[in-house]
Amino acid sequence: MRIVLLGPPGSGKGTQAARLVERFQLIHISTGDMLRAAVAANTPLGQEAKSVMERGELVSDELVLGILEERLSQPDALKQGFILDGFPRNLKQAEMLDALLQKLDQQIDHAVLLEVDADEIVKRLAGRAEQEGRADDNEDTIRKRLQVYEEQTAPVAGLFEQKGVLDRIPGVGSVDAIFQRIVKALGAD
Ligand code: ADP
């Protein structure tokens, strides 16, 4: 199974991805996690991404596509299937993903959109900032990331809707309840 997880920052993509990985033995591919790892390791790529991420803006499409292609092309991802978390984040990246999947002779089976309203998100991310201390979880950056989401990422859902693979899932309630909704939408319960 190949899944794209969509939803605003703080909508619970990472949490649900972890549950899905466990249930369906998929590979979790989070561009945010990969970028944070590159920043922590201070690689040239990480150096390029660091300040952009701290501002809550998007890292360049080419840079992200590079790390994605490398991971997606590895045998485990090709064989086991994957969950894409944090990609595609704009229409250009959606186009790049189409081209990459075509090259790998694969396609997305489900795009899961976790819907959570803006007030709830600001509340959640402020809480996460206190617990995890992520550099981009301060109030100004959160607002910026929400704006970037609305302007650039939300339209991506429309593309998957046109392909007939979009599942809209209310992202509120318990982690378990949300997970059950997703599993049901995947037709796998
Ligand atoms: P969140 O979903 O909470 O915003 P992520 O971990 O997905 O967090 O991403 C954190 C930051 O990493 C983004 O604000 C952006 O700067 C960068 N990033 C992650 N994925 C992408 C992507 N596909 N394209 C461009 N930038 C990205």
Tab-separated table of C-alpha atoms and ligand atoms in Angstrom:
chain	number	residue	atom	x	y	z
A	1	MET	CA	0.000	0.000	0.000
A	2	ARG	CA	1.226	3.494	-0.846
A	3	ILE	CA	-0.252	6.335	1.135
A	4	VAL	CA	0.131	10.105	1.161
A	5	LEU	CA	-0.741	11.782	4.474
A	6	LEU	CA	-1.993	15.340	4.125
A	7	GLY	CA	-3.037	17.884	6.720
A	8	PRO	CA	-1.888	21.088	8.373
A	9	PRO	CA	1.077	21.173	10.748
A	10	GLY	CA	-0.039	19.721	14.054
A	11	SER	CA	-2.849	17.662	12.518
A	12	GLY	CA	-1.298	14.451	13.825
A	13	LYS	CA	0.308	13.111	10.661
A	14	GLY	CA	3.406	11.848	12.453
A	15	THR	CA	1.387	10.121	15.185
A	16	GLN	CA	-0.954	8.412	12.754
A	17	ALA	CA	1.906	7.512	10.404
A	18	ALA	CA	3.587	5.621	13.249
A	19	ARG	CA	0.391	3.640	13.881
A	20	LEU	CA	-0.070	2.867	10.196
A	21	VAL	CA	3.529	1.744	9.837
A	22	GLU	CA	3.023	-0.718	12.664
A	23	ARG	CA	-0.279	-2.054	11.368
A	24	PHE	CA	0.647	-2.409	7.713
A	25	GLN	CA	4.466	-2.748	7.828
A	26	LEU	CA	4.997	0.300	5.677
A	27	ILE	CA	8.049	2.531	5.437
A	28	HIS	CA	7.499	5.978	6.962
A	29	ILE	CA	8.991	8.689	4.779
A	30	SER	CA	8.778	12.077	6.512
A	31	THR	CA	10.526	14.867	4.634
A	32	GLY	CA	10.390	16.997	7.817
A	33	ASP	CA	12.190	14.275	9.824
A	34	MET	CA	14.762	13.773	7.076
A	35	LEU	CA	15.412	17.513	6.875
A	36	ARG	CA	15.726	17.820	10.679
A	37	ALA	CA	18.203	14.910	10.621
A	38	ALA	CA	20.236	16.706	7.944
A	39	VAL	CA	20.215	19.893	10.028
A	40	ALA	CA	21.297	17.983	13.155
A	41	ALA	CA	24.118	16.280	11.242
A	42	ASN	CA	25.108	19.643	9.785
A	43	THR	CA	25.393	18.250	6.249
A	44	PRO	CA	25.583	20.735	3.334
A	45	LEU	CA	21.918	20.017	2.671
A	46	GLY	CA	21.101	20.632	6.330
A	47	GLN	CA	22.984	23.910	6.304
A	48	GLU	CA	20.939	25.031	3.338
A	49	ALA	CA	17.622	23.984	4.921
A	50	LYS	CA	18.147	25.255	8.480
A	51	SER	CA	17.248	28.929	8.255
A	52	VAL	CA	14.400	28.300	5.815
A	53	MET	CA	12.831	25.833	8.247
A	54	GLU	CA	13.298	28.169	11.191
A	55	ARG	CA	11.312	30.809	9.302
A	56	GLY	CA	8.494	28.322	8.631
A	57	GLU	CA	8.977	28.570	4.892
A	58	LEU	CA	9.393	25.722	2.422
A	59	VAL	CA	12.777	24.317	1.538
A	60	SER	CA	13.423	24.285	-2.225
A	61	ASP	CA	11.514	21.682	-4.220
A	62	GLU	CA	14.684	20.328	-5.823
A	63	LEU	CA	16.418	19.794	-2.507
A	64	VAL	CA	13.454	17.946	-0.998
A	65	LEU	CA	12.886	15.902	-4.139
A	66	GLY	CA	16.520	14.789	-3.989
A	67	ILE	CA	16.220	13.326	-0.494
A	68	LEU	CA	12.803	11.855	-1.279
A	69	GLU	CA	13.926	10.125	-4.457
A	70	GLU	CA	16.885	8.574	-2.713
A	71	ARG	CA	14.667	7.102	0.031
A	72	LEU	CA	11.739	6.089	-2.123
A	73	SER	CA	13.977	4.198	-4.527
A	74	GLN	CA	15.447	1.932	-1.862
A	75	PRO	CA	14.361	-1.718	-2.038
A	76	ASP	CA	12.429	-1.741	1.272
A	77	ALA	CA	10.192	1.154	0.227
A	78	LEU	CA	9.600	-0.348	-3.212
A	79	LYS	CA	8.762	-3.725	-1.744
A	80	GLN	CA	6.840	-2.921	1.448
A	81	GLY	CA	5.027	0.227	0.370
A	82	PHE	CA	5.270	3.566	2.143
A	83	ILE	CA	3.593	6.476	3.855
A	84	LEU	CA	4.621	9.871	2.598
A	85	ASP	CA	4.363	12.461	5.364
A	86	GLY	CA	5.094	16.092	4.518
A	87	PHE	CA	5.347	15.589	0.763
A	88	PRO	CA	3.984	16.783	-1.629
A	89	ARG	CA	3.676	20.210	-0.046
A	90	ASN	CA	2.796	22.250	-3.111
A	91	LEU	CA	1.497	21.654	-6.630
A	92	LYS	CA	4.979	21.576	-8.120
A	93	GLN	CA	6.020	18.801	-5.721
A	94	ALA	CA	2.842	16.894	-6.592
A	95	GLU	CA	3.916	17.013	-10.238
A	96	MET	CA	7.419	15.874	-9.293
A	97	LEU	CA	5.947	12.991	-7.299
A	98	ASP	CA	3.845	11.888	-10.255
A	99	ALA	CA	6.922	11.824	-12.462
A	100	LEU	CA	8.994	9.973	-9.867
A	101	LEU	CA	6.313	7.330	-9.278
A	102	GLN	CA	5.897	6.843	-12.995
A	103	LYS	CA	9.620	6.248	-13.276
A	104	LEU	CA	9.420	3.687	-10.453
A	105	ASP	CA	6.249	2.164	-11.960
A	106	GLN	CA	4.195	2.846	-8.830
A	107	GLN	CA	1.118	4.804	-7.848
A	108	ILE	CA	-0.514	6.282	-4.753
A	109	ASP	CA	-3.432	4.160	-3.489
A	110	HIS	CA	-4.782	6.577	-0.865
A	111	ALA	CA	-4.294	10.208	0.083
A	112	VAL	CA	-5.498	10.722	3.664
A	113	LEU	CA	-6.343	14.317	4.564
A	114	LEU	CA	-6.479	14.965	8.318
A	115	GLU	CA	-8.822	17.904	8.874
A	116	VAL	CA	-8.252	20.034	11.984
A	117	ASP	CA	-9.283	23.671	12.389
A	118	ALA	CA	-6.774	26.491	12.913
A	119	ASP	CA	-7.587	27.264	16.584
A	120	GLU	CA	-7.053	23.659	17.596
A	121	ILE	CA	-3.758	23.568	15.685
A	122	VAL	CA	-2.318	26.658	17.335
A	123	LYS	CA	-3.228	25.127	20.704
A	124	ARG	CA	-1.597	21.783	19.884
A	125	LEU	CA	1.597	23.263	18.458
A	126	ALA	CA	2.039	25.588	21.412
A	127	GLY	CA	1.819	22.484	23.623
A	128	ARG	CA	4.333	20.599	21.468
A	129	ALA	CA	6.712	23.571	21.654
A	130	GLU	CA	6.795	23.247	25.429
A	131	GLN	CA	7.337	19.498	25.349
A	132	GLU	CA	9.703	18.970	22.435
A	133	GLY	CA	11.314	22.347	21.942
A	134	ARG	CA	11.256	22.130	18.148
A	135	ALA	CA	12.896	25.245	16.702
A	136	ASP	CA	9.936	25.997	14.416
A	137	ASP	CA	7.183	25.635	17.044
A	138	ASN	CA	7.137	29.268	18.221
A	139	GLU	CA	4.055	31.424	17.700
A	140	ASP	CA	5.257	33.486	14.727
A	141	THR	CA	6.575	30.456	12.872
A	142	ILE	CA	3.416	28.465	13.579
A	143	ARG	CA	1.332	31.227	11.976
A	144	LYS	CA	3.665	31.310	9.003
A	145	ARG	CA	3.498	27.528	8.575
A	146	LEU	CA	-0.299	27.631	8.719
A	147	GLN	CA	-0.358	30.344	6.078
A	148	VAL	CA	2.040	28.380	3.871
A	149	TYR	CA	-0.193	25.322	4.341
A	150	GLU	CA	-3.360	27.140	3.302
A	151	GLU	CA	-1.753	28.812	0.309
A	152	GLN	CA	0.500	26.078	-1.011
A	153	THR	CA	-0.365	22.679	0.448
A	154	ALA	CA	-4.167	22.666	0.753
A	155	PRO	CA	-4.598	22.770	-3.073
A	156	VAL	CA	-2.684	19.476	-3.333
A	157	ALA	CA	-5.692	17.651	-1.831
A	158	GLY	CA	-7.720	18.679	-4.884
A	159	LEU	CA	-5.347	16.811	-7.176
A	160	PHE	CA	-5.778	13.582	-5.254
A	161	GLU	CA	-9.518	14.168	-5.157
A	162	GLN	CA	-9.532	14.351	-8.962
A	163	LYS	CA	-7.696	11.041	-9.090
A	164	GLY	CA	-10.399	9.559	-6.845
A	165	VAL	CA	-8.045	8.548	-4.034
A	166	LEU	CA	-8.690	11.267	-1.434
A	167	ASP	CA	-10.092	10.342	1.999
A	168	ARG	CA	-11.086	13.253	4.256
A	169	ILE	CA	-10.729	12.262	7.899
A	170	PRO	CA	-11.776	14.420	10.873
A	171	GLY	CA	-8.510	14.797	12.810
A	172	VAL	CA	-10.123	15.434	16.201
A	173	GLY	CA	-10.907	12.995	18.995
A	174	SER	CA	-8.642	10.329	20.447
A	175	VAL	CA	-5.618	9.021	18.561
A	176	ASP	CA	-7.323	5.612	18.496
A	177	ALA	CA	-10.585	6.952	17.112
A	178	ILE	CA	-8.793	8.829	14.343
A	179	PHE	CA	-6.711	5.763	13.536
A	180	GLN	CA	-9.857	3.626	13.221
A	181	ARG	CA	-11.352	6.174	10.811
A	182	ILE	CA	-8.238	5.995	8.666
A	183	VAL	CA	-8.110	2.196	8.655
A	184	LYS	CA	-11.745	2.135	7.606
A	185	ALA	CA	-11.115	4.606	4.797
A	186	LEU	CA	-8.246	2.439	3.582
A	187	GLY	CA	-10.720	-0.406	3.334
A	188	ALA	CA	-8.542	-2.522	5.587
A	189	ASP	CA	-10.468	-2.943	8.844
B	1	ADP	P1	4.820	20.332	10.069
B	1	ADP	O1	3.954	19.392	9.283
B	1	ADP	O2	4.511	20.289	11.525
B	1	ADP	O3	4.884	21.706	9.495
B	1	ADP	P2	7.226	19.009	9.078
B	1	ADP	O4	8.088	18.223	9.986
B	1	ADP	O5	6.470	18.266	8.025
B	1	ADP	O6	6.289	19.818	10.046
B	1	ADP	O7	8.092	20.150	8.343
B	1	ADP	C1	8.864	21.087	9.033
B	1	ADP	C2	9.539	22.047	8.033
B	1	ADP	O8	10.391	21.288	7.137
B	1	ADP	C3	8.590	22.806	7.104
B	1	ADP	O9	8.075	23.974	7.698
B	1	ADP	C4	9.521	23.091	5.907
B	1	ADP	O10	10.395	24.174	6.150
B	1	ADP	C5	10.355	21.839	5.812
B	1	ADP	N1	9.754	20.840	4.897
B	1	ADP	C6	9.264	19.601	5.237
B	1	ADP	N2	8.802	18.964	4.154
B	1	ADP	C7	8.977	19.802	3.091
B	1	ADP	C8	8.686	19.744	1.714
B	1	ADP	N3	8.085	18.676	1.162
B	1	ADP	N4	9.021	20.807	0.927
B	1	ADP	C9	9.605	21.886	1.454
B	1	ADP	N5	9.898	22.034	2.746
B	1	ADP	C10	9.595	20.999	3.575
